Amino acid sequence: MSLNFKRRLVGLQEKMAELDLDIVVYGSCQNFQYLTGLLIEWRHGTDLISGVNNVFVPREGEPILTLSSVSPERPSRTWIGDIRGVQRGASYGELVEKVVSDLDLKGGRVGLGDHLWGSTIVEVARAVKGAEFSSAEALMDHLRMIKDPGEVERLRRVAKLTDRVMEAVVPKIKEGVTQHELGLEVEHQARLQGASDVSFPPTAGFVKSGSEVAPTPFTYPMEKGLVPGTSIAFDIGFVMDGYCSDFGRSFYFGPANREVEKGYEALQQGVLETVDKMYDGSMRVCDLFPALEKTLDRLGYGDYLRARLKTGNLGHQIGIEVHEPPWLRQGQEEILRTNMVMALEPKVWHAGEYYLRVEDIVLVGPRKTEFLTRFDRELFQL
């Protein structure tokens, strides 16, 4: 399913007109991918990215894309028609000057995005008469908040991959395995399943029942093997086709006492009841935590929820980036809208006894919200 790049360009240019910006320049970053469709690697060090891979967007008209001749991405993969290749050793300053001239700007107000090299900013300053700079990092947040059908399909695929990875990792949870080994196994299985990257380093946090109370949950030594009577909290996420997942589940190794068993049931029930209340226009994102908190209070685990989520943050949007605005916390009054995709990530923590998390990716719909991650909710004791 194709992505709606026309919507993205029009939406960006409307925001530029609102803010009186004449041109916006994005380097190899999340917004570059969103606007061009090119999956040039931007998630790692800038030393791996050419400083000439940039897109220049005027307030009116079509953008111009400059690409290194050694870029792994083929120009045929982007919808942009005006692509100017940069040969090794060529003067990028001269090319920037020609790009700016061809765009025929009416003024000098320039928006700068993420991952622009300092040398590029210098060349833009030279080429744009009387340049005045401001940040352009958030100009497409309102567009990225609502996913188009092509994005939803990609998020479905990476969510299914995430479920398969978790299914493959569970049989590896055996006595003596370490947190470090499980983290490596998660990434290994993800690569086997087709992920191009992890969206953050995977973790499998152990908390041994009866351990010393500490200010943070994870004091279990990384290289110490798993023993019975231990909760295991996975936090994992992957990248596929340029889109991210973020997912969490907990398990208990060995027989679980009634308190911890009921705690996990309460956490799952809180997620299910909260999602059941979510649909287009039903509430604001800041209402999500109180909705889940109400269920946990009713089931007797509200204090353990608040022990870990002191700020009332229940998660975030997700898409090209694993963490996208708005965050699901107090003060964020955006109304739920169809095709918002969110990662809900509640946790309960009884210090010294257990730490449990449930995290799912959900798609807001016109009448109901759909779980994109569907890993077994009943599996807990191992």
XYZ file of C-alpha atoms in Angstrom:
382
model
C 0.000 0.000 0.000
C 1.466 3.348 -1.062
C 2.192 6.320 1.172
C 0.476 9.673 0.695
C 3.397 12.015 -0.003
C 1.197 14.713 -1.547
C -0.615 15.119 1.777
C 2.728 15.480 3.528
C 4.060 18.153 1.186
C 0.833 20.170 1.247
C 0.615 19.933 5.034
C 4.216 21.056 5.460
C 3.799 23.977 3.079
C 0.623 25.094 4.847
C 2.555 25.146 8.125
C 5.384 27.058 6.429
C 2.899 29.677 5.228
C 1.434 29.924 8.733
C 4.910 30.541 10.189
C 6.094 32.716 7.282
C 8.937 30.375 6.317
C 10.294 30.618 2.778
C 12.255 27.375 2.705
C 12.775 24.323 4.912
C 15.840 22.086 4.714
C 15.954 18.575 6.177
C 19.030 16.392 6.412
C 18.961 12.593 6.742
C 16.486 12.386 9.605
C 13.016 11.133 10.454
C 11.359 14.010 8.605
C 13.577 13.431 5.556
C 12.295 9.844 5.420
C 8.700 10.975 6.001
C 8.831 13.527 3.203
C 10.932 11.715 0.586
C 10.185 8.037 1.238
C 13.905 7.220 1.215
C 15.161 4.972 3.990
C 18.617 6.530 4.204
C 20.005 5.400 7.549
C 19.587 8.147 10.128
C 19.122 6.138 13.341
C 22.846 5.813 14.029
C 25.906 8.087 13.981
C 26.034 11.027 11.598
C 29.457 9.855 10.461
C 27.628 7.099 8.566
C 25.518 9.625 6.643
C 26.578 11.908 3.824
C 26.128 15.594 4.594
C 24.807 16.240 1.071
C 21.683 14.061 1.444
C 19.207 16.894 1.949
C 15.775 17.954 0.789
C 14.967 21.627 0.108
C 11.271 22.516 0.367
C 9.975 25.915 -0.804
C 6.786 27.455 0.537
C 5.234 26.929 -2.894
C 6.108 24.464 -5.626
C 8.036 21.201 -5.684
C 11.008 20.279 -3.479
C 14.529 19.599 -4.673
C 16.502 16.622 -3.396
C 20.300 16.420 -3.316
C 21.862 12.964 -2.983
C 25.388 11.680 -2.731
C 26.450 9.590 -5.720
C 27.446 6.837 -3.262
C 24.120 6.833 -1.415
C 22.721 3.284 -1.073
C 19.239 4.583 -1.830
C 18.195 4.689 -5.495
C 16.501 7.891 -6.707
C 13.746 5.737 -8.241
C 12.490 5.025 -4.719
C 11.349 8.601 -4.131
C 8.431 10.512 -5.612
C 10.478 13.719 -5.880
C 11.223 14.523 -9.510
C 14.060 17.028 -9.167
C 17.033 15.031 -7.836
C 20.540 16.437 -8.087
C 23.364 14.000 -7.616
C 26.548 15.094 -5.925
C 29.743 13.490 -7.157
C 32.606 12.858 -4.773
C 34.842 15.951 -4.646
C 32.275 18.274 -6.258
C 31.489 21.640 -4.658
C 28.324 21.241 -2.637
C 28.265 24.983 -1.989
C 27.862 25.684 -5.695
C 25.049 23.155 -5.898
C 23.231 24.667 -2.912
C 23.513 28.096 -4.497
C 21.976 26.738 -7.723
C 19.182 24.963 -5.803
C 18.277 28.145 -3.912
C 18.365 30.164 -7.133
C 16.100 27.702 -8.934
C 13.587 27.743 -6.063
C 13.210 31.529 -6.566
C 12.529 32.323 -2.912
C 10.554 35.432 -1.995
C 12.361 35.939 1.301
C 15.077 34.601 3.564
C 13.289 32.864 6.431
C 14.812 29.385 6.645
C 13.606 26.424 8.711
C 16.294 23.893 9.649
C 15.516 20.274 10.452
C 17.427 17.558 12.268
C 20.738 16.026 11.185
C 21.927 18.889 9.013
C 25.676 19.150 8.879
C 27.203 22.443 9.958
C 28.825 22.756 6.529
C 25.382 22.533 4.890
C 23.981 25.255 7.160
C 26.933 27.487 6.239
C 26.259 26.959 2.526
C 22.550 27.680 2.956
C 23.402 30.873 4.841
C 25.630 31.949 1.975
C 23.048 31.127 -0.693
C 19.960 32.656 0.934
C 20.122 36.443 1.014
C 19.608 37.793 4.555
C 18.929 34.317 5.952
C 16.996 34.140 9.237
C 17.009 30.665 10.794
C 14.482 28.861 12.963
C 13.781 25.254 13.891
C 11.728 23.091 11.530
C 11.947 19.881 13.565
C 8.280 19.824 14.633
C 6.581 21.238 11.530
C 5.153 17.871 10.468
C 4.254 16.515 13.897
C 0.551 17.199 13.262
C 0.753 15.209 10.021
C 2.771 12.340 11.461
C 0.303 12.042 14.343
C -2.371 10.679 11.959
C -1.123 7.715 9.936
C -2.162 7.205 6.338
C -3.242 3.703 5.198
C 0.233 2.842 3.894
C 1.771 3.663 7.275
C -0.848 1.610 9.108
C -0.024 -1.386 6.914
C 3.693 -1.043 7.701
C 2.973 -0.762 11.416
C 0.815 -3.893 11.203
C 3.715 -5.782 9.651
C 6.295 -4.724 12.226
C 3.800 -5.500 15.020
C 3.307 -9.033 13.655
C 7.066 -9.462 13.435
C 7.326 -8.407 17.080
C 4.803 -11.041 18.148
C 6.765 -13.704 16.256
C 10.011 -12.636 17.919
C 8.470 -12.900 21.380
C 7.103 -16.353 20.539
C 10.595 -17.455 19.459
C 12.283 -16.047 22.574
C 9.990 -17.539 25.234
C 11.387 -21.108 24.837
C 14.855 -19.673 25.578
C 13.779 -18.551 29.077
C 15.363 -21.271 31.176
C 17.112 -21.463 34.511
C 20.613 -19.976 34.282
C 19.977 -17.710 31.308
C 21.070 -14.095 31.877
C 19.409 -10.791 31.080
C 22.242 -10.057 28.681
C 21.763 -13.361 26.845
C 18.026 -12.810 26.485
C 18.608 -9.325 25.085
C 20.967 -10.759 22.478
C 18.482 -13.513 21.660
C 15.744 -10.936 21.073
C 17.876 -9.063 18.554
C 19.024 -12.295 16.894
C 15.461 -13.512 16.410
C 14.401 -10.115 15.092
C 17.073 -10.206 12.390
C 16.008 -13.735 11.437
C 12.405 -12.561 11.118
C 13.329 -9.674 8.802
C 13.864 -6.629 11.021
C 16.388 -4.131 9.662
C 17.196 -2.771 13.115
C 16.070 -2.518 16.720
C 14.208 0.644 17.628
C 16.048 0.662 20.991
C 18.302 -1.815 22.816
C 16.096 -4.745 23.959
C 15.881 -5.544 27.661
C 14.685 -8.423 29.811
C 14.718 -7.104 33.364
C 14.817 -9.581 36.269
C 13.403 -8.868 39.744
C 13.822 -11.653 42.324
C 11.043 -11.957 44.872
C 12.384 -11.285 48.352
C 15.274 -9.133 47.117
C 16.451 -5.972 48.854
C 14.222 -2.943 48.342
C 15.962 -0.361 46.115
C 15.057 2.961 44.465
C 15.016 1.303 41.012
C 13.587 -2.074 39.967
C 16.518 -3.683 38.194
C 19.271 -4.487 40.658
C 19.606 -8.112 39.559
C 23.158 -8.499 38.168
C 23.208 -8.616 34.354
C 25.444 -11.696 34.172
C 23.768 -13.649 36.968
C 21.634 -16.560 35.783
C 17.877 -16.747 36.153
C 16.557 -18.557 39.233
C 13.002 -19.542 40.235
C 10.915 -16.887 41.943
C 11.883 -14.134 39.477
C 9.733 -11.818 37.344
C 10.997 -11.024 33.847
C 9.956 -7.807 32.085
C 10.671 -7.593 28.362
C 10.851 -4.240 26.589
C 11.566 -4.741 22.892
C 11.103 -2.925 19.598
C 12.182 -3.294 15.983
C 12.365 -1.451 12.674
C 11.031 -2.826 9.410
C 10.296 -0.902 6.205
C 11.242 2.274 8.084
C 8.593 1.883 10.828
C 8.994 0.954 14.490
C 7.465 -1.301 17.090
C 7.561 -1.015 20.885
C 6.278 -3.926 22.922
C 6.446 -5.362 26.418
C 5.403 -8.490 28.270
C 6.201 -10.013 31.640
C 6.634 -13.593 32.761
C 7.303 -15.272 36.085
C 9.883 -18.032 36.299
C 8.729 -20.643 38.780
C 5.424 -20.816 40.668
C 3.994 -17.329 41.227
C 2.229 -16.474 44.449
C -1.311 -15.138 44.281
C -0.317 -11.489 44.653
C 1.991 -11.404 41.645
C -0.367 -13.532 39.551
C -3.288 -11.222 40.298
C -1.064 -8.200 39.656
C -0.385 -9.339 36.111
C -4.051 -10.111 35.555
C -4.932 -6.620 36.820
C -2.427 -4.999 34.490
C -3.791 -6.874 31.486
C -7.351 -6.076 32.523
C -6.466 -2.401 32.847
C -5.115 -2.336 29.296
C -8.168 -4.136 27.885
C -10.659 -1.868 29.661
C -8.790 1.286 28.662
C -8.558 0.283 25.013
C -12.253 -0.581 25.046
C -12.966 3.091 25.851
C -10.774 4.402 23.018
C -12.173 5.492 19.651
C -12.303 8.601 17.506
C -13.263 11.598 19.654
C -13.895 9.557 22.818
C -11.266 11.206 25.035
C -8.042 13.197 25.169
C -4.665 11.491 25.333
C -4.225 12.869 28.877
C -7.333 10.888 29.908
C -5.748 7.512 29.150
C -3.683 7.147 32.312
C -6.576 8.074 34.648
C -8.766 5.515 32.830
C -6.256 2.729 33.423
C -5.497 3.955 36.940
C -9.175 3.639 37.828
C -9.159 -0.043 36.855
C -5.951 -0.749 38.784
C -7.346 1.006 41.859
C -10.489 -1.120 41.660
C -8.383 -4.275 41.444
C -6.086 -3.239 44.291
C -2.879 -2.453 42.364
C -3.143 1.301 41.816
C -0.349 2.099 44.265
C 2.001 -0.266 42.446
C 1.094 1.410 39.142
C 1.825 4.866 40.549
C 5.091 3.606 42.070
C 6.529 3.225 38.568
C 4.509 5.829 36.635
C 4.783 8.778 39.002
C 4.263 11.315 36.190
C 1.134 9.616 34.844
C 2.740 8.907 31.482
C 1.087 5.898 29.847
C 3.077 5.817 26.617
C 3.449 7.607 23.316
C 2.611 7.666 19.650
C 4.735 5.508 17.360
C 5.646 5.467 13.673
C 8.862 6.303 11.856
C 10.284 7.043 15.306
C 9.645 4.774 18.247
C 8.684 7.775 20.399
C 6.501 10.313 18.623
C 4.340 13.102 20.045
C 1.972 13.412 21.673
C 3.133 11.542 24.772
C 0.192 10.065 26.682
C 0.525 12.163 29.804
C -0.946 15.075 31.741
C -1.236 18.329 29.819
C -1.499 16.677 26.394
C -5.046 17.522 25.359
C -5.085 16.182 21.799
C -8.334 14.331 21.093
C -8.116 10.711 19.987
C -8.463 10.547 16.205
C -8.809 7.727 13.717
C -5.442 6.308 12.600
C -3.506 7.473 15.606
C -1.150 4.612 16.494
C -0.017 4.429 20.111
C 2.183 2.326 22.340
C 0.449 1.874 25.699
C 3.034 0.843 28.301
C 1.746 0.505 31.880
C 3.886 -1.112 34.587
C 3.309 -2.184 38.174
C 6.177 -2.381 40.628
C 6.227 -3.908 44.094
C 9.734 -3.019 45.245
C 11.793 -6.059 46.154
C 9.109 -8.459 44.921
C 8.252 -8.033 41.232
C 8.141 -5.664 38.278
C 5.527 -6.263 35.577
C 4.889 -4.541 32.266
C 2.399 -4.904 29.446
C 2.952 -2.881 26.319
C 0.927 -3.018 23.139
C 0.679 -1.068 19.906
C -2.906 -0.002 19.235
C -4.653 1.627 16.284
C -7.438 4.110 17.047
C -10.474 3.605 14.818
C -13.752 5.451 14.241
C -15.714 3.149 16.584
C -13.115 1.004 18.367
C -9.389 0.638 18.860
C -7.545 -2.389 17.489
C -4.573 -4.192 18.996
C -1.793 -4.480 16.415
C 0.349 -6.581 18.776
C -1.508 -9.730 19.778
C 0.866 -11.860 21.781
C -0.754 -14.353 24.184
C -2.153 -12.465 27.197
C -2.620 -15.604 29.277
C 0.987 -16.787 29.214
C 2.695 -15.712 32.435
C 4.088 -18.496 34.631
C 6.971 -20.397 33.058
